[in-house]
Coordinates of C-alpha atoms and ligand atoms in Angstrom, one line a residue:
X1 CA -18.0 -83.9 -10.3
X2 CA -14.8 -83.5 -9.6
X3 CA -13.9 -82.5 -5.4
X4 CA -12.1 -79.1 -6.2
X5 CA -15.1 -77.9 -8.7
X6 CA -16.6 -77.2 -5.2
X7 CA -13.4 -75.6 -3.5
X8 CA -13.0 -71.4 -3.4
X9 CA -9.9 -69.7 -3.1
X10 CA -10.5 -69.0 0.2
X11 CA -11.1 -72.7 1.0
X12 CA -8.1 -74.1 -0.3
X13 CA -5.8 -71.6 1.5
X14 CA -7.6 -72.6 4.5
X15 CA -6.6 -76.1 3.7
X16 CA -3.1 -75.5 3.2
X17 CA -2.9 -73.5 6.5
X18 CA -4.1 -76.4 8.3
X19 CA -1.8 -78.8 6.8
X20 CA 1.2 -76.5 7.2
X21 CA 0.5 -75.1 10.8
X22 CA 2.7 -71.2 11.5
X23 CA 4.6 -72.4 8.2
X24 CA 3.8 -68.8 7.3
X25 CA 6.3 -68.1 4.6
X26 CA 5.3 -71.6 2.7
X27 CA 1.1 -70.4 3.2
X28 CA 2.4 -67.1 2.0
X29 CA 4.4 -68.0 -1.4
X30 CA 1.6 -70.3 -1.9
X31 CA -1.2 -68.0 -1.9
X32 CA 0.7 -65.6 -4.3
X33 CA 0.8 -68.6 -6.8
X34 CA -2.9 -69.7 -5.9
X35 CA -4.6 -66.5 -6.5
X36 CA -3.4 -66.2 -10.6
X37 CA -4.0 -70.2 -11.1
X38 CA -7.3 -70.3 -10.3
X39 CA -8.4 -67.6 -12.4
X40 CA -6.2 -69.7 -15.1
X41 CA -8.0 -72.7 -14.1
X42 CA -10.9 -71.5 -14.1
X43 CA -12.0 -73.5 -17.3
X44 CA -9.2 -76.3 -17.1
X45 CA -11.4 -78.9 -15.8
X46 CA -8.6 -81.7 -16.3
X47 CA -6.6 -79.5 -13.6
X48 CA -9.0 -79.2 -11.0
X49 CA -9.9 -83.4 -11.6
X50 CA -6.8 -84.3 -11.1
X51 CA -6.1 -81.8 -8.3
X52 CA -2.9 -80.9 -9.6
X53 CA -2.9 -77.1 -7.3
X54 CA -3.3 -79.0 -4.7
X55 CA -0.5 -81.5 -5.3
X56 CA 1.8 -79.1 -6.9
X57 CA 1.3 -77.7 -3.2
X58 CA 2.5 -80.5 -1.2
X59 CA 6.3 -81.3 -1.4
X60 CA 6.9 -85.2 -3.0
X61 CA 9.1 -84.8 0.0
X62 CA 11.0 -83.2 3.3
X63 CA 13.7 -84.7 4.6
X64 CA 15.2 -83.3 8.2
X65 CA 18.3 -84.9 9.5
X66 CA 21.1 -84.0 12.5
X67 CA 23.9 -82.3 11.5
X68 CA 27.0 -82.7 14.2
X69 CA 30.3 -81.2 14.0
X70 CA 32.9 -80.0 16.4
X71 CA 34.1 -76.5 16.5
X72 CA 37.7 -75.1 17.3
X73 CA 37.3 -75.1 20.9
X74 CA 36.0 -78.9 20.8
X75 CA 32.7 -78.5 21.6
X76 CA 30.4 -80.5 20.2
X77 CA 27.4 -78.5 18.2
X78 CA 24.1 -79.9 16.6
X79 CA 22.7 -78.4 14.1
X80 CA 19.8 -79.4 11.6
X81 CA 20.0 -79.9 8.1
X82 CA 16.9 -80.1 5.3
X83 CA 16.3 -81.0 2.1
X84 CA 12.8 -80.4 0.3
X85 CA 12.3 -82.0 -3.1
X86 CA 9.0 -80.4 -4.0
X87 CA 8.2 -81.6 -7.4
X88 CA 10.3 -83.4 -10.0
X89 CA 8.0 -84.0 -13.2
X90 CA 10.0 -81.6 -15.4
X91 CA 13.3 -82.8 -14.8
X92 CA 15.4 -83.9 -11.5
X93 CA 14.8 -81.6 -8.1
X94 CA 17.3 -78.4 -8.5
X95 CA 17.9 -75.4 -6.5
X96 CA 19.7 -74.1 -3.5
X97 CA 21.5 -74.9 -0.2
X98 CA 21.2 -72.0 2.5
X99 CA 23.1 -71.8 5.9
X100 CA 21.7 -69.0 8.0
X101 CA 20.4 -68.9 11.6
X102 CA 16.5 -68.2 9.9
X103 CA 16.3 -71.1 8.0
X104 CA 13.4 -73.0 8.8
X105 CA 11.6 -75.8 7.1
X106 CA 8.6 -73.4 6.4
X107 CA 11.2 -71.1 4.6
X108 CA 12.9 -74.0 2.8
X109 CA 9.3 -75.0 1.5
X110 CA 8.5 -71.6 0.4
X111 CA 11.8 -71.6 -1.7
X112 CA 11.1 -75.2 -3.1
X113 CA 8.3 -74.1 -3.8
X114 CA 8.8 -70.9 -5.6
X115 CA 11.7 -72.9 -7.4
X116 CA 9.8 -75.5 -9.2
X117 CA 7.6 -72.8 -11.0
X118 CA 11.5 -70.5 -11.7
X119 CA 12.8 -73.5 -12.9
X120 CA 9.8 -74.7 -15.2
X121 CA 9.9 -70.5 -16.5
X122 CA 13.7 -71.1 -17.5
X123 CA 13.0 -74.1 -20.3
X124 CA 15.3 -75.8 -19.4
X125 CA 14.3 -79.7 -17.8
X126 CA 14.7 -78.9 -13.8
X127 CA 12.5 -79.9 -11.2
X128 CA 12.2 -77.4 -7.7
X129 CA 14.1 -78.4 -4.5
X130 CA 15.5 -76.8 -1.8
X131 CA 17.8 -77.1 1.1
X132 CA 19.7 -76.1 4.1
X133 CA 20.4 -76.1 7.9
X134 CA 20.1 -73.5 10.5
X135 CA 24.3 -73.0 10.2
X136 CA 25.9 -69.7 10.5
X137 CA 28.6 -69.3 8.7
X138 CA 29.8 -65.9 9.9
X139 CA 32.6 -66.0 12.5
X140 CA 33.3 -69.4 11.8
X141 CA 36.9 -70.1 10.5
X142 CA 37.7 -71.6 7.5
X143 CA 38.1 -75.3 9.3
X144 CA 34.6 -75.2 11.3
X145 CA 33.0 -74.7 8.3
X146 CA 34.7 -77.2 6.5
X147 CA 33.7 -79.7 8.8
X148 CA 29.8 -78.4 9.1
X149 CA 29.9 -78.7 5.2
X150 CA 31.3 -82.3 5.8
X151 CA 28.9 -83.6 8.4
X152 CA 26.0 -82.1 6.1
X153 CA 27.0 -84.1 3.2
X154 CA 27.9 -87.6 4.9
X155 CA 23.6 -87.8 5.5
X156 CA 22.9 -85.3 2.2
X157 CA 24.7 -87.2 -0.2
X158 CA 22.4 -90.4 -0.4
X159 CA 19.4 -88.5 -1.1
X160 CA 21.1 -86.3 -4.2
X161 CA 22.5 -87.1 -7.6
X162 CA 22.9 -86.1 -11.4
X163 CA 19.9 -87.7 -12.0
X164 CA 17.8 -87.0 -9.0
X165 CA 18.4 -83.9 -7.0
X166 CA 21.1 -81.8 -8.0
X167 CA 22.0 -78.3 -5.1
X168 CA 23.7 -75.4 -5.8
X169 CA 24.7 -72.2 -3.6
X170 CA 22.5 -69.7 -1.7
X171 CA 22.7 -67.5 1.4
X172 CA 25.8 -68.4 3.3
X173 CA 26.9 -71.2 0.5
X174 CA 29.4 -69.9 -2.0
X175 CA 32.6 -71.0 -3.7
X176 CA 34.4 -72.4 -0.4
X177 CA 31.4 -74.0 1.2
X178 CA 30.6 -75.8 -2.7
X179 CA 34.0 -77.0 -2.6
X180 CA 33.6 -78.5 1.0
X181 CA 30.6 -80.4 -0.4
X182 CA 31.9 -81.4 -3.5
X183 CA 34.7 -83.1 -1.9
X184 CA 32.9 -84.9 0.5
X185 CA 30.6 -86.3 -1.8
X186 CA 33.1 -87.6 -4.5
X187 CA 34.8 -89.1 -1.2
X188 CA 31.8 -91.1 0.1
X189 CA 30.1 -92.2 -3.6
X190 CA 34.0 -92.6 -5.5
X191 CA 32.7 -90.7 -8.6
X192 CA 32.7 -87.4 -10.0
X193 CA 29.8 -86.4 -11.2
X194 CA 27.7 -83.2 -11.5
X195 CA 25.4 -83.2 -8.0
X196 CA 26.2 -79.4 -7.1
X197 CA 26.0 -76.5 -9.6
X198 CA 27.9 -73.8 -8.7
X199 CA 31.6 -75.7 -8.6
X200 CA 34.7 -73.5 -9.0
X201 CA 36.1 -73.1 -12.6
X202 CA 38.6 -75.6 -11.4
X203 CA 36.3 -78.4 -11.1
X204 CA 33.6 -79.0 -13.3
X205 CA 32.2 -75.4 -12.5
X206 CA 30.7 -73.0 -15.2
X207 CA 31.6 -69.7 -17.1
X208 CA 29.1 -67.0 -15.8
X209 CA 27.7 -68.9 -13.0
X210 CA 29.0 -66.6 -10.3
X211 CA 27.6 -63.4 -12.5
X212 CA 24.3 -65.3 -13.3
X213 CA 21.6 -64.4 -10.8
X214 CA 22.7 -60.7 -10.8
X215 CA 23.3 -59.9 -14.3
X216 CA 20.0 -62.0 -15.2
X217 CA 17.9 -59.9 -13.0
X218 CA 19.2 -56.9 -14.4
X219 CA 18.5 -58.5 -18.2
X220 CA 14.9 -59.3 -17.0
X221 CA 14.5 -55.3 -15.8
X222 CA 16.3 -53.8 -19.4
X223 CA 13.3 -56.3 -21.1
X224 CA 10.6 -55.1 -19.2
X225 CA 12.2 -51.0 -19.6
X226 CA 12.7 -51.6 -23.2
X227 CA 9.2 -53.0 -23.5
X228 CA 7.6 -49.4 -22.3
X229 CA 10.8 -48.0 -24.8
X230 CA 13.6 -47.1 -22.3
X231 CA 16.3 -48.5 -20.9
X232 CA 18.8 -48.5 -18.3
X233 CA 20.8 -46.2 -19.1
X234 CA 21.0 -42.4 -17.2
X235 CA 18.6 -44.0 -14.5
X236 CA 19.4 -44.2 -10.6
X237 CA 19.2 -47.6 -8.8
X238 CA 18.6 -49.0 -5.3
X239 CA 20.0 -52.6 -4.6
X240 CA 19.9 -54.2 -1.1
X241 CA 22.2 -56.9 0.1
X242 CA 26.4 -56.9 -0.7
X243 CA 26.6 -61.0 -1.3
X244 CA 26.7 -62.7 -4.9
X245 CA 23.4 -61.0 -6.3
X246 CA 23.8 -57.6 -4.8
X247 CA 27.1 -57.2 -6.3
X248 CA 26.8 -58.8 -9.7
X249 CA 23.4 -57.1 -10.1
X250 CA 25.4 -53.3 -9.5
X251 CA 28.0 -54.2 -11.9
X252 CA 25.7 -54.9 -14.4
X253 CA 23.5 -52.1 -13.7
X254 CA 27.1 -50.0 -14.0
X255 CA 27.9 -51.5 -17.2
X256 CA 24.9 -50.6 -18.7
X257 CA 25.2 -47.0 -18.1
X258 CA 22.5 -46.8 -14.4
X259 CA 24.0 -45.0 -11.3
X260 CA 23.4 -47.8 -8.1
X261 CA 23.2 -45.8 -4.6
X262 CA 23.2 -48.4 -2.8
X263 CA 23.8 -51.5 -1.0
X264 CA 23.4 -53.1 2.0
X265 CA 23.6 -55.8 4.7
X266 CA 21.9 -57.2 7.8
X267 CA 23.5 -54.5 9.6
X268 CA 22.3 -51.4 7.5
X269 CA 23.3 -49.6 4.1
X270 CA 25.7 -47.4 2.2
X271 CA 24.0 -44.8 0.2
X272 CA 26.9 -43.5 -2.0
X273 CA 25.4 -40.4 -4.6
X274 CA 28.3 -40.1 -6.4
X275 CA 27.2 -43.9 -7.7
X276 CA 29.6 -47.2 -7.9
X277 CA 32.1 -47.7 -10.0
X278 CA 33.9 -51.6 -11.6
X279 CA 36.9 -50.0 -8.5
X280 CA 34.0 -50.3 -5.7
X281 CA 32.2 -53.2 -6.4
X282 CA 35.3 -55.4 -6.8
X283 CA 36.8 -53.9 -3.1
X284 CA 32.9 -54.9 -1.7
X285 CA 33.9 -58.2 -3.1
X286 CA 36.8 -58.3 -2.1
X287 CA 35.4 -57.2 1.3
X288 CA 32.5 -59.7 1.3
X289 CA 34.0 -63.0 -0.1
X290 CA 37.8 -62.7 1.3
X291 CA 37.8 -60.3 4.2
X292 CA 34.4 -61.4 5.4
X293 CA 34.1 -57.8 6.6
X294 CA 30.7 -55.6 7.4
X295 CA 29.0 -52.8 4.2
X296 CA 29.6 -50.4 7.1
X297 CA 33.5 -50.6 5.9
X298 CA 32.3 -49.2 3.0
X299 CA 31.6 -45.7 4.2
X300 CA 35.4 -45.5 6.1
X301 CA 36.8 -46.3 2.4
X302 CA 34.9 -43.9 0.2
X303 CA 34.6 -40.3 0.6
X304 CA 31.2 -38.7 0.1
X305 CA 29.3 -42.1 1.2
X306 CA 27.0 -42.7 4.7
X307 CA 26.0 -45.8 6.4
X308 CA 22.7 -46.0 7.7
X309 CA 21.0 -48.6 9.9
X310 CA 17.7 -50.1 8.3
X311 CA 16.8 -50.6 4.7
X312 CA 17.5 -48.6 2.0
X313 CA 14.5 -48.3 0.4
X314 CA 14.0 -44.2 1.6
X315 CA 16.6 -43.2 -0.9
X316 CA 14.8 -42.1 -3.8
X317 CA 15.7 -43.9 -7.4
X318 CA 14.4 -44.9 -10.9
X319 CA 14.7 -48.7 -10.2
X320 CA 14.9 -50.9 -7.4
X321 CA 16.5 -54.5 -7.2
X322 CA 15.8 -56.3 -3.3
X323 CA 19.1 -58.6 -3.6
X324 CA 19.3 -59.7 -0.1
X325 CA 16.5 -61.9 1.5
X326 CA 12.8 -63.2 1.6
X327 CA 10.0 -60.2 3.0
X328 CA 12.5 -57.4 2.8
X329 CA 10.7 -54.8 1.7
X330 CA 7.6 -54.4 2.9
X331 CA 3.7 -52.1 1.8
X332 CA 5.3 -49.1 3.5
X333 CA 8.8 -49.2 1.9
X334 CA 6.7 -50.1 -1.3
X335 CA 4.8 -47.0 -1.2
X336 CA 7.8 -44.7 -0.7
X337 CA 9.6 -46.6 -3.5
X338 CA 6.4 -45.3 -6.0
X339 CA 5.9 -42.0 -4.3
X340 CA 9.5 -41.3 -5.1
X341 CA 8.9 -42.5 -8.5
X342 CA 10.7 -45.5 -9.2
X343 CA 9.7 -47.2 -12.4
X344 CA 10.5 -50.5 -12.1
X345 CA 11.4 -53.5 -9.3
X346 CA 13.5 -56.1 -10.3
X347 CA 13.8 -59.1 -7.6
X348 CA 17.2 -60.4 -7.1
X349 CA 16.3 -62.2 -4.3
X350 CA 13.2 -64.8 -3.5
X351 CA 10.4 -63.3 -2.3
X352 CA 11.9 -60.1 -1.1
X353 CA 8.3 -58.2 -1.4
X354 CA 5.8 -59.0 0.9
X355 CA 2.6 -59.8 -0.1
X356 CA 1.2 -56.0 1.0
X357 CA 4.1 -54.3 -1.2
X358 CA 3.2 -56.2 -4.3
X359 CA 0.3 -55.3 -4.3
X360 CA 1.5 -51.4 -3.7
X361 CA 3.7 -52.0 -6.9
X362 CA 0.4 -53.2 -8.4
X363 CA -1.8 -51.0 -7.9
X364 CA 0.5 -47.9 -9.0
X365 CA 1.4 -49.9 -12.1
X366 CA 4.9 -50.0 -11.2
X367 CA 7.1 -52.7 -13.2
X368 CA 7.5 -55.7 -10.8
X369 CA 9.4 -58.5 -11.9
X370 CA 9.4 -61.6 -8.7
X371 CA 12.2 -63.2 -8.0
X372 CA 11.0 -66.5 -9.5
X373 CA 11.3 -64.5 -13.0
X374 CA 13.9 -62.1 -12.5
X375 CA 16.6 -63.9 -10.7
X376 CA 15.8 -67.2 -12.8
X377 CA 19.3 -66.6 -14.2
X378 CA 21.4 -67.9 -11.8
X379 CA 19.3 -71.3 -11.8
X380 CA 19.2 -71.5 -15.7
X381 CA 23.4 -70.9 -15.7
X382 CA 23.2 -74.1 -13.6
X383 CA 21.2 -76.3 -15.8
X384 CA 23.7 -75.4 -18.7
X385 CA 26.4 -76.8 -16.0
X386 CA 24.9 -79.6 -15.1
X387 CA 24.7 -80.3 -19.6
X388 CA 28.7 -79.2 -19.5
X389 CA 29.0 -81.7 -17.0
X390 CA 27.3 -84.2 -18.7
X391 CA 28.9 -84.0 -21.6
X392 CA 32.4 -84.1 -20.4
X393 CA 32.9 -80.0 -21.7
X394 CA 33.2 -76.5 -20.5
X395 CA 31.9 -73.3 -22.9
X396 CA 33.1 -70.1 -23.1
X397 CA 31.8 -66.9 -21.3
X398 CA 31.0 -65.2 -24.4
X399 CA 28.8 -68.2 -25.3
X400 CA 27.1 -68.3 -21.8
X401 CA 26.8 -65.1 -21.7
X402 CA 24.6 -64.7 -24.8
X403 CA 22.8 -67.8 -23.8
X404 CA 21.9 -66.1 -20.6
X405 CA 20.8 -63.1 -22.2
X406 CA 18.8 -65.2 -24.4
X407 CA 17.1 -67.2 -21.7
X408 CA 16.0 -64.2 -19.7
X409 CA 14.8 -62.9 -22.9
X410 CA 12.9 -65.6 -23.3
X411 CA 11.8 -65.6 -19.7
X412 CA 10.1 -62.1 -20.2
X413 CA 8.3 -63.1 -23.6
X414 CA 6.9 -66.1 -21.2
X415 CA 5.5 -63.2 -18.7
X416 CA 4.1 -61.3 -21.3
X417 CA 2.4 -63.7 -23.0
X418 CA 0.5 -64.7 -19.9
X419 CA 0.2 -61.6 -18.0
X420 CA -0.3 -58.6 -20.2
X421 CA -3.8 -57.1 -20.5
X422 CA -4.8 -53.2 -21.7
X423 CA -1.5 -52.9 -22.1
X424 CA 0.1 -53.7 -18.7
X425 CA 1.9 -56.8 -18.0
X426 CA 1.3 -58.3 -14.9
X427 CA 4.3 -60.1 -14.7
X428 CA 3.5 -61.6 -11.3
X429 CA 0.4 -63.7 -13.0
X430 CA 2.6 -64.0 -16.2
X431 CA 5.4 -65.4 -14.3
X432 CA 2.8 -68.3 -12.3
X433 CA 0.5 -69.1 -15.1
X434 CA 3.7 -69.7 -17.3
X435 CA 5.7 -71.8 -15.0
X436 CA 2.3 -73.6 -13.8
X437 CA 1.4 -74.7 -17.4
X438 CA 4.4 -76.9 -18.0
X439 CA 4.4 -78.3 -14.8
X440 CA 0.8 -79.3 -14.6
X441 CA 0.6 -80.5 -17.9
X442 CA 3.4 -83.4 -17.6
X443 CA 1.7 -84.4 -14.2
X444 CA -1.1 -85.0 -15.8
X445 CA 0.9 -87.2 -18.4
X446 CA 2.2 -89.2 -15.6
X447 CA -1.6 -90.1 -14.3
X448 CA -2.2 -89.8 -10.4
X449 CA 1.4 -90.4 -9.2
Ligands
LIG1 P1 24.8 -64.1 -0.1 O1 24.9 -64.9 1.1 O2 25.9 -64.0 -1.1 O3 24.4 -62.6 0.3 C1 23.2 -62.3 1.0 C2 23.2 -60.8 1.3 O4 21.9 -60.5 1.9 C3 24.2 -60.4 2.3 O5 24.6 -59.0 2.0 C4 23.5 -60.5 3.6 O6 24.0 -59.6 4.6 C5 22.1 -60.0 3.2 N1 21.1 -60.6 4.1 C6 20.9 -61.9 4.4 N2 19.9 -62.0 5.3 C7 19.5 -60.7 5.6 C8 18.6 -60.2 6.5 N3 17.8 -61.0 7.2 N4 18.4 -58.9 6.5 C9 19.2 -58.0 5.8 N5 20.2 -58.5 4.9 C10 20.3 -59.8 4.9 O7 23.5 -64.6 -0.9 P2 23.0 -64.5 -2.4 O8 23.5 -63.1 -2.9 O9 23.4 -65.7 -3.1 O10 21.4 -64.5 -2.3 C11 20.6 -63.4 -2.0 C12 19.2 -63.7 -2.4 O11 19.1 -64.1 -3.8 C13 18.5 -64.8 -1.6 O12 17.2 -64.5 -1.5 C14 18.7 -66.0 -2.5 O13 17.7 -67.0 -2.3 C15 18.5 -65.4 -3.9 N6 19.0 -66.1 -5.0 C16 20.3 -66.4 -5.1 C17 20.8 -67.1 -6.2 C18 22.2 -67.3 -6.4 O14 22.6 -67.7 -7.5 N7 23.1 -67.0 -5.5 C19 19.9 -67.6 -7.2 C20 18.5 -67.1 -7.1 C21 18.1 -66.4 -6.0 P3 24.8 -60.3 5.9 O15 26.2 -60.6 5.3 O16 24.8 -59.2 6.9 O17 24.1 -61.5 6.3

């Protein structure tokens, strides 16, 4: 008899909480996923034989090094860097690089974790990995955080490659901090190849990368509105965060015909009723990615618009899309959200429910798309650079962006298949039993590994 036949639920979380001791965001993505497989699993016995839950939930590896660099006053600062290659049996490790004072090798877990499910929903042949260092990039100049990026890479670059681990952007890593990387990397191995997704158009980089995440998540929310026969159009929207997501997410919520309120950053948010327009989002961009200024700005610029401290989640709307960071909004914010009557969540960002405010969605039968479905977009844009890449070409945005709109498509059908019941799709179990399956089933082909 196999040893997990014998294992509960509450057993196995009990387990992972000992191995991974206060890595509370890892336990925490883990026990979403946990709680829909083994209802799946139930009747798998060739999963729980070969422990594949249990394997799936243990990185293949972590890797923690010292980052030095000097800043512009010549002091010398130490930082530390991380890269988590969590599973690669669907293709090699993919996903992120974040600088930001939180980051933590519990958080980098949780976001390798969630990844290798997102990346096994997309179809495409990606394995999950994630990475960063506890860097702040805000208030550095342009030359400090050139030579972070370059200290990161001189120890990052031996454990990465086309074929083996293959980054991208994330909080605090856009355009400038890609290129940084890129050109280290090239430098040290003498070859150009496609190891970071997310490369300027320049250089290797893809059509609709930038727009991917934002636009997908709002793709993934028309699917699930047109599935209950409505659509974006005419309705209000809440987005948090005013980075890469945020801001693509509001244009395309624009472009379809919604009204966004709102955006935000870690020092508050702009509640605008008059709605943005293409003329404001491209000045937050401008703001954001150039001027490296505060959403606060936002409210000096545009008449009839306030900046609050806090979250934005109080401001009543049809839809709400958390774009900024993990355990954002939380069972209280959750239950305003429905009591106001929004209709559907769409995550932008990973994990930016906690656990309690799922289940709030949940329970009023709200919409709820997680991250690792909705903002699968962004990763799946990569994959088709890393096959432009490969083969030495560069498509066209029109052609991107139908393939995008395809994959999220695609993406939703996935959900639905595994998560709708009386009617309802539980797109929270759809989204884990669908990016489980393919997983588990080619580490089982590979035998105990
Ligand atoms: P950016 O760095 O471009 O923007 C992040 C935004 O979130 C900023 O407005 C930032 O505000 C805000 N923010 C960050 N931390 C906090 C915090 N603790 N409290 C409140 N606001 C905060 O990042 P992205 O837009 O790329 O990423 C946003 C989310 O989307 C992340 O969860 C990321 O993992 C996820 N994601 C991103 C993908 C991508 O392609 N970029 C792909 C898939 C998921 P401030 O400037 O004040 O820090």
């Amino acid at each position: 008899m196999a040893v997990t036949d014998h294992v509960d639920l509450a057993t196995f979380m009990a387990g992972v909480s000992k191995r991974n001791p206060g890595q509370t965001e890892f336990i925490q993505a883990v026990q979403e996923v946990a709680q829909d497989i083994y209802e799946f699993m139930e009747d798998k016995v060739q999963y729980h034989e070969a422990q594949i839950l249990r394997r799936i939930a243990e990185p293949d590896r972590v890797i923690s090094f010292r980052v030095c660099w000097e800043d512009d006053n010549h002091n010398i600062r130490v930082q530390r860097g991380w890269r988590v290659q969590c599973n690669n049996a669907i293709g090699p490790y993919k996903g992120g690089i974040r600088f930001h004072p939180s980051v933590t090798e519990s958080v980098l877990k949780f976001l390798a974790f969630e990844q290798t499910f997102k990346n096994s929903l997309t179809g495409l042949p990606m394995g999950g990995g994630k990475g960063g260092a506890n860097f702040n990039p805000k208030g550095k100049s342009d030359a400090e955080v050139m030579r972070f990026c370059q200290s990161f890479m001189t120890e990052l670059y031996r454990h990465i490659g086309p074929d083996t681990d293959v980054p991208a952007g994330d909080i605090g890593v856009g355009g400038r901090e890609i290129g940084y990387m890129f050109g280290q990397y090239k430098r040290i191995v003498n070859r150009w190849e496609g190891v970071l997704t997310g490369k300027g158009l320049e250089y290797g980089g893809s059509a609709m990368r930038p727009e991917a995440t934002g636009y997908g998540a709002v793709y993934f929310l028309r699917n699930m509105l047109m599935h209950k026969g409505m659509d974006v159009e005419g309705h209000t929207a809440v987005i948090s965060g005013s980075g890469n997501v945020a801001t693509h997410a509001a244009e395309k919520i624009t472009q379809l015909g919604g009204k966004v309120l709102t955006l935000s950053d870690s020092g508050g948010y702009i509640h605008d009723p008059d709605g943005l327009t293409q003329e404001k989002i491209d000045w937050i961009k401008h703001l954001k990615n150039v001027k490296r200024g505060r959403i606060s700005e936002y409210a000096d610029e545009f008449k009839g618009a306030t900046f609050h401290e806090g979250r934005p989640w109080g401001v009543k709307a049809d839809l709400a899309l958390p774009c900024a960071t993990q355990n954002e909004l939380n069972a209280d914010e959750a239950k305003t959200l429905v009591a106001n009557g929004v209709k559907a969540v769409s995550e932008g960002a990973n994990m930016p429910t906690t656990l309690e405010g799922v289940h709030a969605f949940q329970d009023a039968k709200v919409m709820y798309a997680p991250g690792k479905a909705a903002n699968a977009g962004g990763v799946a844009v990569s994959g088709l650079e890393m096959s432009q890449n490969s083969e030495r070409v560069s498509w066209n945005h029109e052609r991107l962006g139908d393939m995008l709109t395809d994959l999220m498509q695609g993406i939703h059908g996935k959900c639905v298949e595994y998560g709708e019941k009386d009617g309802h799709v539980d797109y929270v179990k759809g989204a884990n039993i669908a990016g489980f399956k393919k997983v588990a089933d080619a580490m089982l082909a590979f035998g105990v590994v």
